[in-house]
XYZ file of C-alpha atoms in Angstrom:
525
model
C 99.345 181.036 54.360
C 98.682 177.880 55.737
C 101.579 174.968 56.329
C 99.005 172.530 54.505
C 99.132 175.331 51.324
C 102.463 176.590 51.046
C 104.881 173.646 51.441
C 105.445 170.696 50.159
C 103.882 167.426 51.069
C 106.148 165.362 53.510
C 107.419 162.256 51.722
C 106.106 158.770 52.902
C 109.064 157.150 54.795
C 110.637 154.249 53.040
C 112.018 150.450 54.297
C 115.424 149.941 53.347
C 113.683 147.300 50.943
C 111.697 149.789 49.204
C 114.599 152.554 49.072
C 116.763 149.320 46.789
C 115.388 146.231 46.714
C 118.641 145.188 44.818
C 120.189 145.691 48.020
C 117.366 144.636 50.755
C 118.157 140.561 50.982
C 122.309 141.406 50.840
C 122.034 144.437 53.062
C 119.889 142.830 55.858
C 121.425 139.924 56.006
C 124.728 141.154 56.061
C 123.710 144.017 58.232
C 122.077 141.106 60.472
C 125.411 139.392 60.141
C 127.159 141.982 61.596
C 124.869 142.958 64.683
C 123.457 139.646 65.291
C 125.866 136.907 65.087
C 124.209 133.646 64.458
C 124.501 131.156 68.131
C 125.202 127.546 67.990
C 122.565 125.506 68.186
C 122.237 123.509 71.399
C 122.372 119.782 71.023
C 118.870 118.105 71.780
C 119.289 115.457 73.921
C 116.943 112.546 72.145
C 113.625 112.151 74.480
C 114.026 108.715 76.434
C 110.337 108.301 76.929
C 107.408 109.771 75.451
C 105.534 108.221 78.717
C 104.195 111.486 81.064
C 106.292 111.078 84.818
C 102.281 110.722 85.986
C 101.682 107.791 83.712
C 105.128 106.172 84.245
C 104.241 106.657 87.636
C 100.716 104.335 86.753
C 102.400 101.711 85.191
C 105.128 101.214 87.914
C 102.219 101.204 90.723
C 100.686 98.423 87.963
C 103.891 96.755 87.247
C 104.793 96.685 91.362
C 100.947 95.466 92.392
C 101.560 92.355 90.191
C 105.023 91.428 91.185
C 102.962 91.139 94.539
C 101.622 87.983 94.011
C 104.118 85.221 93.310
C 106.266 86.099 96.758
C 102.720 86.668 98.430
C 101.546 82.907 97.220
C 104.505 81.400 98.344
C 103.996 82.586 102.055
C 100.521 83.255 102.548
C 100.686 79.249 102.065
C 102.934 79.474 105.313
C 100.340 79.201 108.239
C 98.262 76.465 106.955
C 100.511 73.631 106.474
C 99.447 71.732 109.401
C 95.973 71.974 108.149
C 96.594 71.206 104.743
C 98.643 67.859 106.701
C 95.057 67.234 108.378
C 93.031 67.697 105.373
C 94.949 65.556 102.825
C 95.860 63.159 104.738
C 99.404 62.867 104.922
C 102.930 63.465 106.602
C 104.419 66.921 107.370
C 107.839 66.193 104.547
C 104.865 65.840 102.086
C 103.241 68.918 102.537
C 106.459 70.908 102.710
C 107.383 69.137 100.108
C 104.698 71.556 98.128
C 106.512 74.591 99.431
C 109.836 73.605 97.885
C 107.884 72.745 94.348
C 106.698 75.798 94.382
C 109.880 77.655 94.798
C 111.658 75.609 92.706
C 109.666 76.511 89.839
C 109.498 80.330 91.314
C 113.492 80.152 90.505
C 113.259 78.658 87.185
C 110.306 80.002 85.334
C 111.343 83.468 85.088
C 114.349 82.503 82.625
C 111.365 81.390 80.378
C 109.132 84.193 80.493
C 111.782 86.851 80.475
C 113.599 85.670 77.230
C 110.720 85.750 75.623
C 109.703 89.248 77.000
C 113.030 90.424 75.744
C 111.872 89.437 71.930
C 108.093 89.477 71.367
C 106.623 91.882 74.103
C 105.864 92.763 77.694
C 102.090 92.936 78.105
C 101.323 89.503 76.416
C 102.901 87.564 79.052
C 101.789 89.752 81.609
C 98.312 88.993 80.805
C 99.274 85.021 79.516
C 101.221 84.498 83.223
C 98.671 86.239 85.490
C 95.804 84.625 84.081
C 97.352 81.016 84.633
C 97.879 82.072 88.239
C 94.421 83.217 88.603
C 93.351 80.030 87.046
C 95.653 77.352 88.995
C 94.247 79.560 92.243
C 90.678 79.148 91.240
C 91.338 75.232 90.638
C 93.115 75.081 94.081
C 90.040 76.530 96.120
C 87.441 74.424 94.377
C 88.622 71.292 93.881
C 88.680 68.193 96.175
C 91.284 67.665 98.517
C 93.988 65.227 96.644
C 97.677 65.669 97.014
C 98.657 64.618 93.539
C 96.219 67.325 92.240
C 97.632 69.822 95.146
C 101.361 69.172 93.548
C 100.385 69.645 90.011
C 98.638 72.879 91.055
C 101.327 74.301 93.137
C 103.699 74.166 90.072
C 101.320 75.398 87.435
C 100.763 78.398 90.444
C 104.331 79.151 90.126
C 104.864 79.019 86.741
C 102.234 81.537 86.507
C 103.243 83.648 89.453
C 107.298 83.653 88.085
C 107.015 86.435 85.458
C 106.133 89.705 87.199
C 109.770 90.488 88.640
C 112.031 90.063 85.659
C 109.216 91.266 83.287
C 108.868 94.318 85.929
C 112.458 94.924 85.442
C 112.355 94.913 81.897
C 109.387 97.790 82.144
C 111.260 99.994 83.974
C 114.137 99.700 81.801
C 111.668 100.366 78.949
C 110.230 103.814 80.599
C 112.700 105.108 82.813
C 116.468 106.435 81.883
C 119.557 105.422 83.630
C 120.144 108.377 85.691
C 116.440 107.809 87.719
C 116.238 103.784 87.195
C 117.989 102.598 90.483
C 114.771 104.588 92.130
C 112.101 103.069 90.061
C 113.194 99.893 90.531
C 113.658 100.235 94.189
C 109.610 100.818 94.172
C 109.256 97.834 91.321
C 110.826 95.645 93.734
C 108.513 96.297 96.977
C 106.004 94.120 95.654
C 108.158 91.047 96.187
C 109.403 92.432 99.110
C 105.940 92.820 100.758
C 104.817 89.656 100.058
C 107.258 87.546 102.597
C 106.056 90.426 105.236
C 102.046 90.134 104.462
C 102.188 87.146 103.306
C 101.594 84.796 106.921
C 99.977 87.739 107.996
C 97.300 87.132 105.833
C 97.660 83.796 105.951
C 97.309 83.055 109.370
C 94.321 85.627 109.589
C 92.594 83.482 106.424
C 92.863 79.912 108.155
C 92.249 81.454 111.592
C 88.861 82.280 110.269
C 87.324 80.601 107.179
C 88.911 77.735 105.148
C 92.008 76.830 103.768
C 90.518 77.246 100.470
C 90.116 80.923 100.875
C 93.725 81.302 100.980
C 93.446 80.280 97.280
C 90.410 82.303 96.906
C 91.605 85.390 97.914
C 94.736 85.013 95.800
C 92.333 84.463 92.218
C 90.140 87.644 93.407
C 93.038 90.076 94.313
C 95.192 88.922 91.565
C 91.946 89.427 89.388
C 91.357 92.660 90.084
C 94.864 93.570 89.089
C 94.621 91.693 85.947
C 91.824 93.853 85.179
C 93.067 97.136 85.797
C 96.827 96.135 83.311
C 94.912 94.631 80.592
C 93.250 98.004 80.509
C 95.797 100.375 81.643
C 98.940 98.973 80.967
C 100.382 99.909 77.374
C 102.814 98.003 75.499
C 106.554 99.293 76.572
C 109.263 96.661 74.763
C 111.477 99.559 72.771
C 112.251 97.372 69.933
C 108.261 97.191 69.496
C 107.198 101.157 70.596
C 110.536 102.804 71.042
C 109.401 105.737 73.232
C 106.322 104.807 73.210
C 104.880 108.003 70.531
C 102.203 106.385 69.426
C 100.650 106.584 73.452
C 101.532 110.311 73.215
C 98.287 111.011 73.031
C 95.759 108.609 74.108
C 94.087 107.894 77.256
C 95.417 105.699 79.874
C 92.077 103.358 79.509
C 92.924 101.967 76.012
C 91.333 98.791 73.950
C 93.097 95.772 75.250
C 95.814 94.889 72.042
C 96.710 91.593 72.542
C 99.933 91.995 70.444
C 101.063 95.207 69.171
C 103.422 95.355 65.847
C 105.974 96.961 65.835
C 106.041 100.705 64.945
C 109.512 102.027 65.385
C 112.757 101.729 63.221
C 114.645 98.964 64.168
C 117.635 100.632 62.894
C 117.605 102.739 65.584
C 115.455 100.167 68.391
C 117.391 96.753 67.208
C 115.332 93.912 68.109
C 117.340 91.111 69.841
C 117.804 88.048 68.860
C 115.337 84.993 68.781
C 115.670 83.636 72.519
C 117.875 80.149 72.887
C 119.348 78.284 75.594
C 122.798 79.359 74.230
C 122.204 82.784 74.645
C 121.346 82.209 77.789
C 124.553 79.986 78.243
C 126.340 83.063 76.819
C 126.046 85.252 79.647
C 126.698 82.545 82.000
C 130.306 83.270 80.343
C 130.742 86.785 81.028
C 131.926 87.302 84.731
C 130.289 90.377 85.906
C 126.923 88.591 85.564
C 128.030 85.550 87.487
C 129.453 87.520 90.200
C 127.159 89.944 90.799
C 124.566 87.263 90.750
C 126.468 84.832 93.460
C 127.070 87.729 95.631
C 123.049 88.401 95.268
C 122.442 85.203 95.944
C 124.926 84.728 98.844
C 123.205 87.576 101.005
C 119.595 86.347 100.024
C 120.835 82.627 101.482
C 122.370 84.284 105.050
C 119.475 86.541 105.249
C 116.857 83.449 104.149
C 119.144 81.202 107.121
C 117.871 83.931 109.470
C 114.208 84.153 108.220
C 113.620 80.258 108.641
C 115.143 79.959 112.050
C 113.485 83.232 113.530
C 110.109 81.925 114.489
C 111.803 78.860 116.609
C 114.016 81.194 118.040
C 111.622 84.189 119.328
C 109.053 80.813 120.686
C 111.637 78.410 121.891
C 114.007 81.229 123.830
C 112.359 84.209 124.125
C 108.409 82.808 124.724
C 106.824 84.445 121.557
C 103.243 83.677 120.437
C 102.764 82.225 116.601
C 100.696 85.743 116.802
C 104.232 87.449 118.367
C 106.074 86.203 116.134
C 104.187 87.167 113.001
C 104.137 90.754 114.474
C 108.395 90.263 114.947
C 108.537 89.311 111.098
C 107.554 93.243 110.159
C 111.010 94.196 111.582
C 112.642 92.673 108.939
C 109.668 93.670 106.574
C 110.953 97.094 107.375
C 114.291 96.277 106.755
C 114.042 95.509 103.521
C 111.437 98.429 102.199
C 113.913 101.033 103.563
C 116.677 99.514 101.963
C 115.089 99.005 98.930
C 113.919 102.588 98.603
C 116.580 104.139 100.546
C 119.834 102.387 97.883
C 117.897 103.316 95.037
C 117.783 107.336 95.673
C 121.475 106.947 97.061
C 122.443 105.260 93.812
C 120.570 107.842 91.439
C 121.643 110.513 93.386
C 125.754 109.471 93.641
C 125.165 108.891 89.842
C 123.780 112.340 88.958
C 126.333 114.273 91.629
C 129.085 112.452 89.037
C 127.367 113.261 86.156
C 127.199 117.391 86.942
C 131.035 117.061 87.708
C 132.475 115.135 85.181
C 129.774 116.548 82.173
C 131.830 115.016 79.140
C 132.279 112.001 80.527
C 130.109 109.031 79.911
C 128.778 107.031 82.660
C 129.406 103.466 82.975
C 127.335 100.973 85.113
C 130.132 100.159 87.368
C 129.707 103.387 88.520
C 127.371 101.959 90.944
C 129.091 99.072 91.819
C 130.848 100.561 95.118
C 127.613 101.442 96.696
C 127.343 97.437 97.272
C 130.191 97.432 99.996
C 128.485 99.434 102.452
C 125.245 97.200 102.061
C 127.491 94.583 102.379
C 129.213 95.469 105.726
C 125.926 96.320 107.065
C 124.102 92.535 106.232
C 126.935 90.861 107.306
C 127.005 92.818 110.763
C 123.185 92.065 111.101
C 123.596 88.053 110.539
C 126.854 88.191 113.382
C 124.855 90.236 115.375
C 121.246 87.456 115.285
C 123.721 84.652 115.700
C 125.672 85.666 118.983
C 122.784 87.552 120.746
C 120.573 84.284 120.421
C 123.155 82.734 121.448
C 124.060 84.118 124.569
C 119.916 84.956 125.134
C 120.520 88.500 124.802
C 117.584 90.820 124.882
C 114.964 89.900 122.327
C 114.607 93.845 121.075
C 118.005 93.492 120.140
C 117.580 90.306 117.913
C 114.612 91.880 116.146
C 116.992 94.722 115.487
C 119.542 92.543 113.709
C 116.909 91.010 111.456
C 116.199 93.800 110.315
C 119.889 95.190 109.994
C 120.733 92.216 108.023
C 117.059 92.694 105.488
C 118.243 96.484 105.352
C 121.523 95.350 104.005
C 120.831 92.217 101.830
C 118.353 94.729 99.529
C 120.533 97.564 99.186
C 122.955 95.345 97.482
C 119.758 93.655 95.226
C 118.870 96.943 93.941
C 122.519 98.229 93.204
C 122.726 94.743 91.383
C 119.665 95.015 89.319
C 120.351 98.399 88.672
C 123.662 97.216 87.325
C 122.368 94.225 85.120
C 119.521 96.122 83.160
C 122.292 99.143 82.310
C 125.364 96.817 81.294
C 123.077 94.653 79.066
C 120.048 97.379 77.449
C 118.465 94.549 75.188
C 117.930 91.980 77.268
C 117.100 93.294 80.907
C 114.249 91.136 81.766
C 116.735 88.138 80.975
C 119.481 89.421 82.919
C 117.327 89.674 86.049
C 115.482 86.317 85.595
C 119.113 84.835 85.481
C 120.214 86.651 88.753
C 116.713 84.784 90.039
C 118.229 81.544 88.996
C 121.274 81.871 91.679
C 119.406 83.436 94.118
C 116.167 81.286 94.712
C 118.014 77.522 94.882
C 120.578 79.296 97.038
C 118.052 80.025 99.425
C 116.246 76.670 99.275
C 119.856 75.655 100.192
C 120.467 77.381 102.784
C 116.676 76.693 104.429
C 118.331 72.852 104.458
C 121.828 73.140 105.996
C 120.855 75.817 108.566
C 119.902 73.419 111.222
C 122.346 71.004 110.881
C 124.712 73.799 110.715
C 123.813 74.987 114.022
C 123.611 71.341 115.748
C 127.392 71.311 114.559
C 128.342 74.529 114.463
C 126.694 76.184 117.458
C 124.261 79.132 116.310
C 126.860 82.098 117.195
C 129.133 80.179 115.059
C 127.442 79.030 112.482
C 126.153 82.431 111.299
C 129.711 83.863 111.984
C 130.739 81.763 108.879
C 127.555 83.190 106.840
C 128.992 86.350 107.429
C 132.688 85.474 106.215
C 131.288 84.465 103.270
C 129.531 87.713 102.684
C 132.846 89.631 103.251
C 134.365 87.138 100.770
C 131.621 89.277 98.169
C 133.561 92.489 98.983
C 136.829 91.573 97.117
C 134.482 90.489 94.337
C 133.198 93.549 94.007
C 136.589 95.358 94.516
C 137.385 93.481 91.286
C 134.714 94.173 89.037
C 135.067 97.989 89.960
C 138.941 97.697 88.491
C 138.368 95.022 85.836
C 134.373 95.036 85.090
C 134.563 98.323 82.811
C 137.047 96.483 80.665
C 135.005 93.182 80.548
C 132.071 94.250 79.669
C 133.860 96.354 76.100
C 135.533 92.933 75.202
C 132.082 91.301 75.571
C 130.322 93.731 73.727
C 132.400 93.871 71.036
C 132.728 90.307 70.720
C 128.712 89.750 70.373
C 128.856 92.797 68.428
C 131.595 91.117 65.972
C 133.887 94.455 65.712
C 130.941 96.618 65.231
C 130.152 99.621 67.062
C 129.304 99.979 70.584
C 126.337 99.820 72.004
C 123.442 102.742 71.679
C 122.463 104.485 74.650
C 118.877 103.206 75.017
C 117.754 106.213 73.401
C 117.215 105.442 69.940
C 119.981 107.690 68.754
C 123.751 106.872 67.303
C 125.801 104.960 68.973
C 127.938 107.107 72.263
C 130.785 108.329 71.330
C 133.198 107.851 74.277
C 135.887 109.879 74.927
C 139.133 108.078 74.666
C 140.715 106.214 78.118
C 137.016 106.883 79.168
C 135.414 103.463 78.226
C 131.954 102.867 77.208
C 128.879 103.615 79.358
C 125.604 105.031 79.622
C 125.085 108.593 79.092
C 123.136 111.055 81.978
C-alpha cells in the first residue's frame, strides 16, 4: 500500500492567528512585548537648513563675490588721484577729500540697509544696493569731468556699495548653524578683505593704461556680471520669511527672479523682529558686550589702518621702493589677513565642536569663543611694535613686510571671532549687529589715517606705534571681562527685551533651549 493510500492526509500548518484569533492581537503583542522590548526613540535634532552643503556653498561664493565691491571701489580709486587732481582741475585736499566721502558713507550706510534686511528680506536689497552701485559707476565713467558731480557720485557709490557685508553676515546666519558659522563667515569676509589687496593693483594697472574712466567702467561691468548671476541664483534666505528654506527643497538653483517673497513659515516658531527704528538701534548701543567687542574691533582695524597708510612712504622714502614695489609689498599684508580670516574661523568651529563632544548636555554659549580673541590680540599688537621700531632703526625691509603682515594676520582673527560672536548672541538681528560693529570700526580708521603723522612728528615712529599697541593690550582685559561677566549680561538683556518671557529659540525653529541650571543660556551644537 502506498503512503499516499493508506494514511491520512498531513494537516495544513496553522499561524498562531488562525489556530485563535481571539488570542492572535493579545498573544503577539504580548509575546512581542516580552522578546522585543520597545527602544526609546532618539530625539531628532530639528534640520537647521533645508539648503544642500553644495548650494550653501553657491550662495556664500555669491554672497562673498559681492561683498567684493564696496572695499574694491574704495581703493581701486587709490592710484589715480593725481590724475583725477589734473583732470578736474583742482587741489590735492579736494580730491582726497572724495576718498573720505566715500568712506564716510561706507561706515554709515550699512546701519540702513541691514535693519531693514533684518525685517523685510535679504535679496531685495541685494539687488536694490548693487544696482545703485552699478548705476552711480556707469554715471561716473560717462559723464563730464565736474567735481560737484564727482562728490555727489562718490556718495551715491557708497551708499550702494555699503550693504554686501552686514547683509552677507546676515546670509550666513540664515544658512549655516552655529557650530560651522565662524568658518563660513571667515570665507564671507574675504571679499572685503581682497579688495584693499587688488584694489591699487588694479587700479594702478587701469590708469597706467587706458583712462581714468575705466576704473569706473570696470567696476559697473564686474559688479554687473555678479548682479546677474544673484538675481538668478541667489534664493531668498531671511528665516522669519523661508525658515529653512523648504520651499527651495526642490527646485533648481536658476529660479525666476521674485522680487519679494511672502512669507511661508510660522512665525510662531520663525518670529519676525520688530519694525526697524533708531531706538532699537540705540538699544544695543546699551548693552555692553556689543560696545566692547565693537571698540576692540575697531581699535585693531585703526593700528592696523595707521600701518597701511604710512607703508607706501615708508618702503619709498627709507627703503627705495618703486610705486610698482610697493604695490607688490601691499600683498604681504593681503596675505595676512586671508590666513587669518580663514585660519580663526576653523580654529573657532573646531574649539567649539571639541567642547561640544565633551560637555554633550551642556548648551553652548557665544562667549565660548570669546578667548580665542587674546591670542589674535597678542599677535597684532606684536606686529604694529614690531613695523614701528624696525622702521625706525632702518632695519631690514623683509622684516617690515613681515610685521605688516603679522599685525593683518592678527587684526582679522579677532574680526571673525567678533562677528562670529555678534550674529550668535543676537539670532534676529545679525545683519544689524554687524552693520553696527561697521559703525565703530570705519570712522576709527578715518581717525587714525589723520593723527598718524602728526603722531609720529611728535611721537617718533617707534614710539608712536608702541602706544597703538598699549592700547590694543588695553582690549585684552576687556575681553577677560566679558568672558566672566558677558554670559550673565546677555540673560538680563534678553529677558528684559523679552519682558519675563522665555529665552531665546535656538535658530532652529523649534522650542525654546532648555538650559540646564548654573549652565546659562546659549546656542545648542
Amino acid at each position: 500500500m502506498s503512503a499516499t493510500q493508506g494514511s491520512a492526509p498531513m494537516p495544513t500548518p496553522r499561524t498562531f492567528a488562525e489556530a485563535d484569533p481571539g488570542k492572535s492581537a493579545s498573544t503577539s503583542k504580548e509575546g512581542s512585548a516580552t522578546a522585543l522590548p520597545e527602544l526609546a526613540k532618539p530625539i531628532v535634532k530639528p534640520q537647521y537648513t533645508a539648503f544642500t552643503p553644495g548650494r550653501q556653498r553657491f550662495i556664500i561664493l555669491i554672497v562673498t563675490a559681492a561683498g567684493f565691491f564696496g572695499p574694491l571701489a574704495g581703493n581701486i580709486y587709490l592710484p589715480a588721484l593725481p590724475v583725477l587732481q589734473a583732470q578736474f582741475n583742482t587741489s590735492a585736499t579736494a580730491i582726497n577729500a572724495t576718498v573720505s566721502v566715500f568712506m564716510g558713507v561706507l561706515a554709515v550706510a550699512p546701519l540702513f540697509w541691514a535693519s531693514l534686511a533684518d525685517y523685510g528680506g535679504r535679496k531685495p536689497l541685494y539687488m536694490i544696493s548693487l544696482l545703485i552701485f552699478i548705476g552711480a559707476n556707469i554715471l561716473l565713467a560717462a559723464l563730464p569731468a565736474n567735481l560737484a558731480a564727482l562728490f555727489i557720485l562718490r556718495i551715491v557709490q557708497g551708499f550702494g556699495a555699503a550693504s554686501v557685508l552686514s547683509l552677507g553676515a546676515g546670509t550666513v546666519a540664515d544658512i549655516t548653524e552655529p557650530k560651522r558659522r565662524a568658518s563660513q563667515m571667515s570665507v564671507v569676509l574675504l571679499g572685503p578683505q581682497l579688495g584693499p589687496v587688488l584694489g591699487p593693483l588694479i587700479g594702478g594697472a587701469i590708469t597706467g593704461s587706458a583712462s581714468w574712466r575705466w576704473t569706473f567702467g570696470f567696476l559697473a561691468i564686474a559688479c554687473s556680471a555678479v548682479y546677474i548671476v544673484l538675481t538668478f541664483c541667489l534664493p531668498e534666505t531671511l528665516r522669519s520669511i523661508v525658515g529653512t528654506g523648504e520651499i527651495y527643497a526642490n527646485e533648481n538653483w536658476i529660479t525666476r527672479p521674485v522680487w519679494r517673497q511672502k512669507p511661508v513659515v510660522d512665525p510662531k516658531k520663525f518670529p519676525k523682529p520688530p519694525p526697524p527704528t533708531l531706538l532699537s538701534l540705540f538699544k544695543l548701543l546699551y548693552y555692553p558686550p556689543v560696545v566692547i567687542v565693537s571698540m576692540n574691533s575697531a581699535i585693531l582695524f585703526s593700528a592696523y589702518y595707521a600701518m597701511a597708510v604710512t607703508f607706501p612712504r615708508f618702503l619709498e622714502g627709507i627703503y627705495g621702493f618703486t610705486s610698482a614695489e610697493v604695490g607688490v609689498a601691499y600683498m604681504a599684508p593681503g596675505f595676512g589677513l586671508v590666513a587669518g580670516s580663514l585660519i580663526s574661523g576653523r580654529v573657532s568651529d573646531w574649539h567649539r565642536g571639541v567642547f561640544t563632544k565633551r560637555y554633550p548636555d551642556t548648551p553652548v554659549h557665544p562667549e565660548r569663543r570669546l578667548h580665542l580673541q587674546i591670542p589674535g590680540m597678542f599677535v597684532s599688537l606684536s606686529g604694529i611694535l614690531m613695523y614701528g621700531w624696525f622702521i625706525n632703526f632702518h632695519i631690514s625691509v623683509v622684516g617690515v613686510i613681515i610685521a605688516a603682515a603679522i599685525s593683518a594676520f592678527g587684526m582679522t582673527w579677532v574680526f571673525i571671532t567678533t562677528t562670529s560672536y555678534l550674529t550668535e548672541s543676537f539670532h534676529k538681528t545679525p545683519a544689524t549687529l554687524v552693520a553696527l560693529a561697521s559703525l565703530f570700526r570705519n570712522p576709527a580708521a578715518a581717525v587714525a589715517a589723520v593723527v598718524v603723522d602728526p603722531l609720529i612728528a611728535r611721537m617718533g615712529i617707534g614710539w608712536c606705534f608702541t602706544g597703538m599697541a598699549l592700547v590694543e593690550l588695553g582690549c585684552v582685559a576687556s575681553i577677560l571681562f566679558l568672558m566672566v561677566r558677558g554670559k550673565e549680561m546677555r540673560r538680563k538683556f534678553e529677558e528684559k527685551e523679552g519682558k519675563g518671557g522665555p529665552p531665546r529659540t535656538q535658530g532652529m525653529g523649534g522650542p525654546p533651549a532648555k538650559a540646564p541650571e548654573g549652565k546659562g543660556l546659549g546656542v545648542s551644537a
